[in-house]
Amino acid sequence: MDLGIAGKKAVVCASSKGLGRGCAEALAGAGVSLVLNARGAEALEATAEEIAAAHGVEVVPVAADITTEAGRAKVLEAAGAADILVNNAGGPPPGMWYDWEREDFIKALDANMLAPIAMMKALLPGMMERGWGRVVNITSVSVKAPIGVLGLSNSARAGLTGYVAGTARQVAGSGVTINNLLPGIHATDRAVALDGNAAKAQGLTPEEVRAARCDTIPAGRYGTADEFGAACAFLCSRHSGFIVGQNILLDGGAANISM
Ligand code: NAP
């Protein structure tokens, strides 16, 4: 299917690897030029070179912490009049309800709620003026099925989801759509780290933890960054203009939610 977005420009936050990279790859495959972002410059530049070589599109890497105002200013300067925004950042650490103080919550809110809101506030006016735009926020399955040990993530993502619910409906009339993609477990470094933590806590190997987790997923496996990226690219396509303010779960059927 021709996604109809060749020649457009996208900003993909937190995209040197994992799900962000999957989205960047799929958009580049549809002919979209990219501004890529991550904190670590070396991995980011390598990813940018690989994507540019594979897809023949312009890819500008911006090494910056997207959770800070200064980092976002650098990304936004490179973004210019971007047509597509994919919001993403690292996820907060796991823990128990009594582990976290105000500062921990502020950090999680900065990363997984306030940073994407700031990016939207900066780029939506231009998209609306031009009459076309796409925003995809990478959130989490925890929005629909909160995860016990991820209280910080559950809290911050719920806040972003609430903001998007209203905002998506306020901007849809200008040709701009905002939707959230909710990953269940995907085979990225983040998943490896979470499996490692669970293994330590349960006295198991990471492989045992992974196998047990796969047993809880009807699809019988972890998701891939490629298939996640393809879903993102579709939401950014010209075919998705009637999909507004949705929370779309990609979890292999793990959360037993039918509505
Ligand atoms: P990942 O493989 O660890 O990749 C994270 C990417 O984000 C890296 O490129 C990293 O590069 C960049 N990054 C992290 N913090 C950043 C910051 N402050 N500013 C700019 N870039 C930053 O993670 P992932 O698995 O793709 O996860 C992406 C998001 O989806 C996370 O919020 C995660 O919680 C959520 N999620 C993932 C899963 C899963 O199974 N993978 C499930 C549910 C939710 P640098 O470190 O160099 O900055």
Coordinates of C-alpha atoms and ligand atoms in Angstrom, one line a residue:
M1 CA 0.0 0.0 0.0
D2 CA 1.3 3.5 -0.9
L3 CA 1.0 5.4 2.4
G4 CA 0.9 8.7 0.5
I5 CA 3.4 10.5 2.7
A6 CA 6.5 10.5 0.5
G7 CA 8.3 13.8 0.8
K8 CA 6.8 14.7 4.2
K9 CA 9.0 15.4 7.2
A10 CA 8.8 13.6 10.6
V11 CA 10.4 14.1 14.0
V12 CA 10.8 10.8 15.8
C13 CA 11.9 11.3 19.4
A14 CA 14.0 8.7 21.3
S15 CA 14.7 6.7 18.2
S16 CA 18.3 5.4 18.0
K17 CA 17.0 2.0 18.9
G18 CA 13.9 0.0 20.0
L19 CA 10.3 1.1 19.1
G20 CA 11.3 4.6 18.2
R21 CA 13.8 3.3 15.6
G22 CA 11.1 0.9 14.3
C23 CA 8.8 3.9 13.7
A24 CA 11.7 5.8 12.0
E25 CA 12.5 2.9 9.7
A26 CA 8.9 2.5 8.6
L27 CA 8.4 6.2 7.9
A28 CA 11.7 6.3 6.0
G29 CA 10.5 3.3 4.0
A30 CA 7.4 5.4 3.0
G31 CA 9.7 8.2 1.7
V32 CA 9.5 10.5 4.8
S33 CA 12.6 12.6 5.7
L34 CA 13.5 12.4 9.4
V35 CA 14.8 14.2 12.4
L36 CA 16.0 11.5 14.8
N37 CA 16.7 12.0 18.4
A38 CA 18.4 10.2 21.4
R39 CA 20.8 11.3 24.1
G40 CA 23.7 9.1 23.0
A41 CA 25.3 10.7 19.9
E42 CA 27.3 7.7 18.7
A43 CA 24.4 5.2 18.4
L44 CA 22.1 7.9 17.1
E45 CA 24.5 8.9 14.3
A46 CA 25.0 5.3 13.3
T47 CA 21.3 4.7 13.2
A48 CA 20.8 7.9 11.1
E49 CA 23.4 6.8 8.6
E50 CA 21.9 3.3 8.3
I51 CA 18.4 4.5 7.8
A52 CA 19.5 7.2 5.2
A53 CA 21.5 4.6 3.3
A54 CA 18.7 2.0 3.4
H55 CA 15.9 4.3 2.3
G56 CA 17.5 7.2 0.5
V57 CA 15.8 9.9 2.6
E58 CA 17.4 12.8 4.5
V59 CA 18.0 11.9 8.1
V60 CA 19.1 14.6 10.6
P61 CA 20.3 13.2 14.0
V62 CA 19.9 15.6 17.0
A63 CA 21.6 14.3 20.2
A64 CA 19.5 15.7 23.0
D65 CA 17.6 14.8 26.1
I66 CA 13.9 15.2 25.0
T67 CA 12.8 15.4 28.6
T68 CA 14.5 18.8 29.0
E69 CA 13.5 22.2 27.6
A70 CA 17.0 22.7 26.1
G71 CA 16.9 19.3 24.5
R72 CA 13.5 19.9 23.0
A73 CA 14.6 23.3 21.7
K74 CA 17.5 21.6 19.7
V75 CA 15.1 19.0 18.2
L76 CA 12.5 21.7 17.4
E77 CA 15.1 23.8 15.6
A78 CA 15.9 20.9 13.3
A79 CA 12.2 20.0 13.0
G80 CA 11.2 23.2 11.3
A81 CA 7.8 22.8 9.7
A82 CA 7.5 19.0 10.5
D83 CA 4.3 17.2 9.2
I84 CA 4.6 14.2 11.5
L85 CA 5.6 13.9 15.2
V86 CA 6.3 10.6 17.0
N87 CA 6.6 11.2 20.7
N88 CA 8.7 8.7 22.7
A89 CA 11.2 8.6 25.6
G90 CA 12.6 6.0 27.9
G91 CA 10.3 4.4 30.4
P92 CA 10.5 5.0 34.2
P93 CA 12.1 2.3 36.4
P94 CA 9.9 -0.4 38.1
G95 CA 9.4 -0.5 41.9
M96 CA 7.0 -0.7 44.8
W97 CA 4.3 1.9 45.6
Y98 CA 6.3 3.1 48.7
D99 CA 9.6 3.6 46.7
W100 CA 8.8 6.9 45.0
E101 CA 9.0 10.4 46.3
R102 CA 7.8 13.6 44.6
E103 CA 11.0 13.9 42.6
D104 CA 10.6 10.5 41.1
F105 CA 7.1 11.3 40.0
I106 CA 8.2 14.7 38.5
K107 CA 10.9 12.9 36.5
A108 CA 8.4 10.3 35.2
L109 CA 5.9 13.1 34.4
D110 CA 8.6 15.1 32.6
A111 CA 9.6 12.2 30.4
N112 CA 6.3 10.5 29.7
M113 CA 3.7 13.2 29.9
L114 CA 5.1 16.8 29.9
A115 CA 7.7 16.2 27.1
P116 CA 5.2 14.9 24.6
I117 CA 2.8 17.6 25.5
A118 CA 5.4 20.3 25.0
M119 CA 6.3 18.8 21.6
M120 CA 2.7 18.8 20.5
K121 CA 2.2 22.4 21.7
A122 CA 5.2 23.4 19.6
L123 CA 4.3 21.6 16.4
L124 CA 0.5 21.5 16.3
P125 CA 0.0 25.1 15.3
G126 CA 2.1 24.8 12.1
M127 CA 0.4 21.5 11.2
M128 CA -3.1 23.1 11.7
E129 CA -2.2 26.1 9.7
R130 CA -1.0 23.9 6.8
G131 CA -4.2 21.7 7.2
W132 CA -2.4 18.4 7.6
G133 CA -0.5 16.7 10.4
R134 CA 0.0 13.4 12.2
V135 CA 1.0 12.8 15.8
V136 CA 1.6 9.4 17.3
N137 CA 2.5 9.0 21.0
I138 CA 4.2 5.8 22.1
T139 CA 2.6 5.1 25.5
S140 CA 2.1 1.6 27.0
V141 CA -0.3 -1.3 27.5
S142 CA -0.3 0.0 31.1
V143 CA -2.8 2.7 30.0
K144 CA -5.5 0.0 29.6
A145 CA -4.1 -2.7 31.9
P146 CA -1.9 -1.1 34.6
I147 CA 1.3 -3.1 35.4
G148 CA 1.9 -3.6 39.2
V149 CA 5.6 -2.8 39.3
L150 CA 5.4 0.1 36.8
G151 CA 3.5 2.6 39.0
L152 CA 5.5 5.6 37.8
S153 CA 4.7 4.7 34.2
N154 CA 1.1 3.9 34.9
S155 CA 0.7 7.4 36.4
A156 CA 2.5 9.5 33.8
R157 CA 0.9 7.7 30.8
A158 CA -2.6 8.1 32.2
G159 CA -1.9 11.8 32.4
L160 CA -0.8 12.0 28.7
T161 CA -3.7 9.9 27.6
G162 CA -6.2 12.3 29.3
Y163 CA -4.5 15.3 27.6
V164 CA -4.6 13.6 24.1
A165 CA -8.3 12.6 24.5
G166 CA -9.3 16.2 24.6
T167 CA -6.6 17.7 22.3
A168 CA -7.1 15.2 19.5
R169 CA -10.7 16.2 19.2
Q170 CA -9.9 19.9 19.3
V171 CA -7.4 19.7 16.4
A172 CA -9.1 17.1 14.2
G173 CA -11.1 19.7 12.2
S174 CA -7.8 21.1 11.0
G175 CA -6.7 17.9 9.3
V176 CA -4.4 16.9 12.2
T177 CA -4.8 13.5 13.9
I178 CA -3.3 12.5 17.3
N179 CA -3.4 8.9 18.4
N180 CA -1.5 6.7 20.9
L181 CA 0.1 3.4 20.3
L182 CA 0.2 1.1 23.3
P183 CA 3.0 -1.4 23.2
G184 CA 2.7 -4.6 25.2
I185 CA 5.9 -6.5 25.5
H186 CA 8.3 -6.0 22.5
A187 CA 11.7 -7.5 22.0
T188 CA 13.8 -4.3 22.7
D189 CA 16.6 -3.5 25.2
R190 CA 13.9 -2.1 27.5
A191 CA 12.3 -5.6 27.6
V192 CA 15.6 -7.3 28.2
A193 CA 16.3 -4.9 31.1
L194 CA 12.8 -5.6 32.6
D195 CA 13.3 -9.4 32.2
G196 CA 16.6 -9.1 33.9
N197 CA 15.1 -7.3 36.9
A198 CA 12.2 -9.8 37.1
A199 CA 14.7 -12.7 36.9
K200 CA 16.8 -11.3 39.8
A201 CA 13.6 -10.7 41.9
Q202 CA 12.3 -14.3 41.2
G203 CA 15.6 -16.2 41.3
L204 CA 15.2 -17.3 37.7
T205 CA 17.2 -16.8 34.5
P206 CA 16.1 -14.0 32.0
E207 CA 15.3 -16.8 29.5
E208 CA 13.0 -18.5 32.0
V209 CA 11.3 -15.2 32.7
R210 CA 10.9 -14.6 28.9
A211 CA 9.5 -18.1 28.3
A212 CA 7.0 -17.7 31.1
R213 CA 5.9 -14.3 29.8
C214 CA 5.5 -15.7 26.3
D215 CA 3.1 -18.2 27.8
T216 CA 0.8 -15.3 28.9
I217 CA 0.7 -13.8 25.4
P218 CA -1.9 -15.5 23.0
A219 CA 0.4 -14.7 20.1
G220 CA 3.1 -16.8 21.9
R221 CA 5.9 -14.3 21.4
Y222 CA 7.2 -10.8 22.0
G223 CA 6.3 -8.1 19.4
T224 CA 9.0 -6.7 17.1
A225 CA 10.0 -3.1 16.5
D226 CA 9.4 -3.6 12.8
E227 CA 5.7 -4.5 13.2
F228 CA 5.3 -1.7 15.7
G229 CA 6.9 0.7 13.3
A230 CA 4.5 -0.4 10.5
A231 CA 1.5 0.4 12.7
C232 CA 2.9 3.8 13.4
A233 CA 3.6 4.5 9.7
F234 CA 0.0 3.6 8.9
L235 CA -1.3 6.0 11.6
C236 CA 0.9 8.7 10.0
S237 CA -0.4 7.9 6.5
R238 CA -2.9 9.7 4.4
H239 CA -5.3 6.8 4.9
S240 CA -5.7 7.4 8.6
G241 CA -7.4 10.8 8.7
F242 CA -10.6 9.4 10.3
I243 CA -8.7 7.7 13.2
V244 CA -8.8 10.3 15.9
G245 CA -7.8 10.2 19.6
Q246 CA -7.5 6.4 19.8
N247 CA -5.5 4.2 22.1
I248 CA -4.3 1.3 20.0
L249 CA -3.0 -1.8 21.8
L250 CA -0.2 -3.9 20.2
D251 CA 0.3 -6.7 22.7
G252 CA -0.3 -10.0 20.9
G253 CA -3.7 -10.3 22.8
A254 CA -2.1 -10.3 26.2
A255 CA -4.5 -7.9 27.9
N256 CA -7.9 -9.5 27.7
I257 CA -9.8 -6.3 26.8
S258 CA -12.5 -6.4 24.2
M259 CA -13.8 -2.9 24.4
Ligands
NAP1 P1 14.7 1.1 24.3 O1 14.9 0.0 23.4 O2 15.4 1.2 25.6 O3 15.0 2.4 23.5 C1 14.9 3.7 24.0 C2 15.3 4.8 23.0 O4 15.0 6.0 23.6 C3 16.8 4.8 22.8 O5 17.1 5.2 21.5 C4 17.3 5.8 23.8 O6 18.6 6.4 23.4 C5 16.2 6.9 23.7 N1 15.9 7.7 24.9 C6 15.7 7.2 26.1 N2 15.6 8.3 26.9 C7 15.7 9.4 26.2 C8 15.6 10.8 26.4 N3 15.4 11.3 27.7 N4 15.8 11.7 25.4 C9 16.0 11.2 24.1 N5 16.1 9.9 23.8 C10 15.9 9.0 24.8 O7 13.2 1.3 24.7 P2 11.8 0.7 23.9 O8 11.6 -0.7 24.4 O9 11.9 1.1 22.5 O10 10.7 1.6 24.7 C11 10.2 2.8 24.2 C12 9.1 3.3 25.1 O11 8.0 2.4 25.0 C13 9.5 3.5 26.5 O12 8.8 4.6 27.1 C14 8.9 2.2 27.1 O13 8.6 2.3 28.5 C15 7.7 2.0 26.3 N6 7.3 0.6 26.3 C16 8.1 -0.4 25.9 C17 7.7 -1.7 25.9 C18 8.5 -2.9 25.4 O14 8.2 -4.0 25.6 N7 9.6 -2.6 24.8 C19 6.4 -2.0 26.5 C20 5.6 -1.0 26.9 C21 6.0 0.3 26.9 P3 19.5 7.1 24.5 O15 19.5 6.2 25.7 O16 20.8 7.2 23.9 O17 18.9 8.4 24.9

